[in-house]
Short mmCIF file of N, CA and C in Angstrom, two decimals:
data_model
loop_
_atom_site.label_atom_id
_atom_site.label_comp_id
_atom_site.label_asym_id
_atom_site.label_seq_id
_atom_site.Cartn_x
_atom_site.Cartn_y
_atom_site.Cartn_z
N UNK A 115 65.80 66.21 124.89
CA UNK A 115 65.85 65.13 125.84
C UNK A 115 67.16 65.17 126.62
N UNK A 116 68.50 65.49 125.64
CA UNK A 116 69.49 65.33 126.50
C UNK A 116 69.21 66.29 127.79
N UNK A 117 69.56 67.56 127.73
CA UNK A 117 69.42 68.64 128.82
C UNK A 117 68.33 67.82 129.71
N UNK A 118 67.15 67.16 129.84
CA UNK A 118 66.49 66.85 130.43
C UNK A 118 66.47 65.69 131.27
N UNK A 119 67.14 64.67 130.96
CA UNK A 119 68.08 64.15 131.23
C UNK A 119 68.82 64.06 132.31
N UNK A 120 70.13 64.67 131.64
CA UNK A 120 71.01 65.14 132.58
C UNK A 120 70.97 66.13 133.85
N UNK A 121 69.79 66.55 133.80
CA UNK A 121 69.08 67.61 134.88
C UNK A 121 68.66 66.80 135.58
N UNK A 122 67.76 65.86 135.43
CA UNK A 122 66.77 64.77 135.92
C UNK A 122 68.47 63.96 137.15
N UNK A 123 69.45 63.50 136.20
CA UNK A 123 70.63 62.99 136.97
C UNK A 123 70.90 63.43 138.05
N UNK A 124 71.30 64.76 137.31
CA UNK A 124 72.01 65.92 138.14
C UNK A 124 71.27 65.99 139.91
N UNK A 125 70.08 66.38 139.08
CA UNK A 125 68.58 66.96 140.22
C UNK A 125 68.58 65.69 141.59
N UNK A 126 69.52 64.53 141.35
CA UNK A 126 69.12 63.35 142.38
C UNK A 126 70.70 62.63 142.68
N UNK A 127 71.49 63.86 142.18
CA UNK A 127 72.83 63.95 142.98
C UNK A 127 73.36 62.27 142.70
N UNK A 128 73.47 61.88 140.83
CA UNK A 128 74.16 61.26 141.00
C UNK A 128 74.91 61.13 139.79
N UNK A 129 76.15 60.37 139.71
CA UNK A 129 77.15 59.94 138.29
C UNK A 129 76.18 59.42 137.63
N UNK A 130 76.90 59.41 136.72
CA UNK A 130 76.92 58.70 135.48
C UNK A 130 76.84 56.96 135.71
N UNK A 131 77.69 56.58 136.54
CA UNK A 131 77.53 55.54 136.65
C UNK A 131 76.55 54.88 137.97
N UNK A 132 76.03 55.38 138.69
CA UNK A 132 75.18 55.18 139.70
C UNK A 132 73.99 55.45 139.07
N UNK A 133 73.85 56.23 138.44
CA UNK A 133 72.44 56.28 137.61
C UNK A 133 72.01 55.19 136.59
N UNK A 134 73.44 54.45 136.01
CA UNK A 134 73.47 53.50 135.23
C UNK A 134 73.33 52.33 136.06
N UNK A 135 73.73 52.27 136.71
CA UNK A 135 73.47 50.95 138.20
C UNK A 135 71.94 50.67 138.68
N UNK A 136 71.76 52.02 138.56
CA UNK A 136 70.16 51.70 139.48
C UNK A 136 69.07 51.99 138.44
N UNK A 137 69.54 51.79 136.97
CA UNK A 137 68.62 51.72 136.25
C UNK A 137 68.91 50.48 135.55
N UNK A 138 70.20 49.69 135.92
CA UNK A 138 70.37 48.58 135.54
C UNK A 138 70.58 48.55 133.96
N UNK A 139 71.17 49.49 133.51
CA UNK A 139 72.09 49.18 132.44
C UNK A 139 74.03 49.38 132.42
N UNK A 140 74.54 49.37 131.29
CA UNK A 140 75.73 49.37 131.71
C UNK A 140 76.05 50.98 131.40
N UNK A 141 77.09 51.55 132.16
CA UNK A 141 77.29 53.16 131.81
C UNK A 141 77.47 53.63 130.70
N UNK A 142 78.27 52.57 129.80
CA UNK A 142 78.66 53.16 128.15
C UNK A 142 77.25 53.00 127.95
N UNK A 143 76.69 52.53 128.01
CA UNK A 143 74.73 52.56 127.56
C UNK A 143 73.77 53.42 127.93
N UNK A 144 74.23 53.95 129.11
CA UNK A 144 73.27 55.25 129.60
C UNK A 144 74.00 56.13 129.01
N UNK A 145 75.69 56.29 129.10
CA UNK A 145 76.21 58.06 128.65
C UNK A 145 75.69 57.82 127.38
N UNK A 146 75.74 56.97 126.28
CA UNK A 146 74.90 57.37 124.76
C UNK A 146 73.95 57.83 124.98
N UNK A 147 72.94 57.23 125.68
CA UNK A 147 71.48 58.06 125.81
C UNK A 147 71.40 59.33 126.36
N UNK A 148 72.36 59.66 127.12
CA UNK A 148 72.08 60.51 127.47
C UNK A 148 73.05 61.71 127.24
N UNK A 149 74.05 61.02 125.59
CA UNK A 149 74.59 62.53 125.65
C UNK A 149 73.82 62.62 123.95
N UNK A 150 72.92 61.74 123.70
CA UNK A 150 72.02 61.63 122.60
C UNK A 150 72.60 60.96 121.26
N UNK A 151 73.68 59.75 121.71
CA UNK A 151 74.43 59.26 120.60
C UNK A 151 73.09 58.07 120.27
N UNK A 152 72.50 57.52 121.49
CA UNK A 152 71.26 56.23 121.31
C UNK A 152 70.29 56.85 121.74
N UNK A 153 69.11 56.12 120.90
CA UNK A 153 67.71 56.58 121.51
C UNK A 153 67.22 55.76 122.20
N UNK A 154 66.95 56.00 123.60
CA UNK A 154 66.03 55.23 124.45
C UNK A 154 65.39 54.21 123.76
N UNK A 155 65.13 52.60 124.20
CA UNK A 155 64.44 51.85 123.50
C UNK A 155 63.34 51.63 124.33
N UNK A 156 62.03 51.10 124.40
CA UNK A 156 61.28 50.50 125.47
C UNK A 156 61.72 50.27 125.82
N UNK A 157 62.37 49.51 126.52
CA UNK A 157 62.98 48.58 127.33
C UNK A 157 63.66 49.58 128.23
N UNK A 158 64.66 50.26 127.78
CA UNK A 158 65.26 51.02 128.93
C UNK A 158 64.50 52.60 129.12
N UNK A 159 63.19 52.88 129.01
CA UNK A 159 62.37 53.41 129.64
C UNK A 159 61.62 52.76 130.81
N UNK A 160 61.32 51.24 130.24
CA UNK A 160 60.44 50.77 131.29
C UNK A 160 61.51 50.52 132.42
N UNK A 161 62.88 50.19 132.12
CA UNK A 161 63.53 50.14 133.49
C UNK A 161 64.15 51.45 134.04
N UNK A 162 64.11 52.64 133.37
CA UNK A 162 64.21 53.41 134.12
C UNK A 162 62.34 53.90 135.38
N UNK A 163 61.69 53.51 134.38
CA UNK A 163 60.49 53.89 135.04
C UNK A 163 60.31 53.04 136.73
N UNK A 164 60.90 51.95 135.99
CA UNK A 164 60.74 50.94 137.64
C UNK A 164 62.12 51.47 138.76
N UNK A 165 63.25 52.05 138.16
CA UNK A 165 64.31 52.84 139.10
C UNK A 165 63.60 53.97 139.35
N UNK A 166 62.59 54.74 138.72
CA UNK A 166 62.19 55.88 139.57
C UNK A 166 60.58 55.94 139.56
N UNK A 167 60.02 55.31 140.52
CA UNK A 167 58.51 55.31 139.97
C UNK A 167 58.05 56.35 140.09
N UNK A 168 56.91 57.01 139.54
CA UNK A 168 56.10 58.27 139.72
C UNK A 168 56.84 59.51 138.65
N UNK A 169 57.56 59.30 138.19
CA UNK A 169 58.94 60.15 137.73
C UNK A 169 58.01 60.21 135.97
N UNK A 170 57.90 61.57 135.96
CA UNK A 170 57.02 61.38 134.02
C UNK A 170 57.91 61.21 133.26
N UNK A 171 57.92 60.57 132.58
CA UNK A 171 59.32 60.23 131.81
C UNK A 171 58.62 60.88 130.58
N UNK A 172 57.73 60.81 129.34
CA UNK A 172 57.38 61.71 128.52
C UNK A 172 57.75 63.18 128.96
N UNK A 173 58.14 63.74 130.34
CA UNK A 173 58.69 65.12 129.95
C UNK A 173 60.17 65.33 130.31
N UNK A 174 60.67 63.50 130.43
CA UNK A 174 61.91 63.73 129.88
C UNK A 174 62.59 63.56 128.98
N UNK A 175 61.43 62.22 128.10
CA UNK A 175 62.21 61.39 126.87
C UNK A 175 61.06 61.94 125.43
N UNK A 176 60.41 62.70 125.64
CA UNK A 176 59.31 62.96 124.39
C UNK A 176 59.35 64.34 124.39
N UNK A 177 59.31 65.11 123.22
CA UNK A 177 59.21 66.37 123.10
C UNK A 177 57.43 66.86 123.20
N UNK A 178 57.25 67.99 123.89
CA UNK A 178 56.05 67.85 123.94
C UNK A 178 55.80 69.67 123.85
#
């Protein structure tokens, strides 16, 4: 998930903290998730899903 992730960031040209802004959490809360210290909860899937609609998130947050 991490690498996938951070690609997904990367891929839409933004920080750490702009990605945390427009998914509406705070940055110390996204860099855990996303350097794999926290695991995504519902909650901050469904608000990342509403910051990027159409975006599969199972092939970024689920091993498949």
């Amino acid at each position: 998930m991490r690498d996938k992730l951070i690609k997904f960031r990367k891929d839409k040209k933004l920080s750490i903290n702009e990605m945390a802004e427009k998914i509406g959490v705070s940055s110390s809360f996204y860099e855990k998730i996303e350097y794999g210290d926290r695991n995504p909860s519902f909650n901050f899937i469904t608000l990342f899903k509403r910051a990027f609609p159409g975006t599969e998130v199972d092939n970024i947050f689920f091993n498949q």
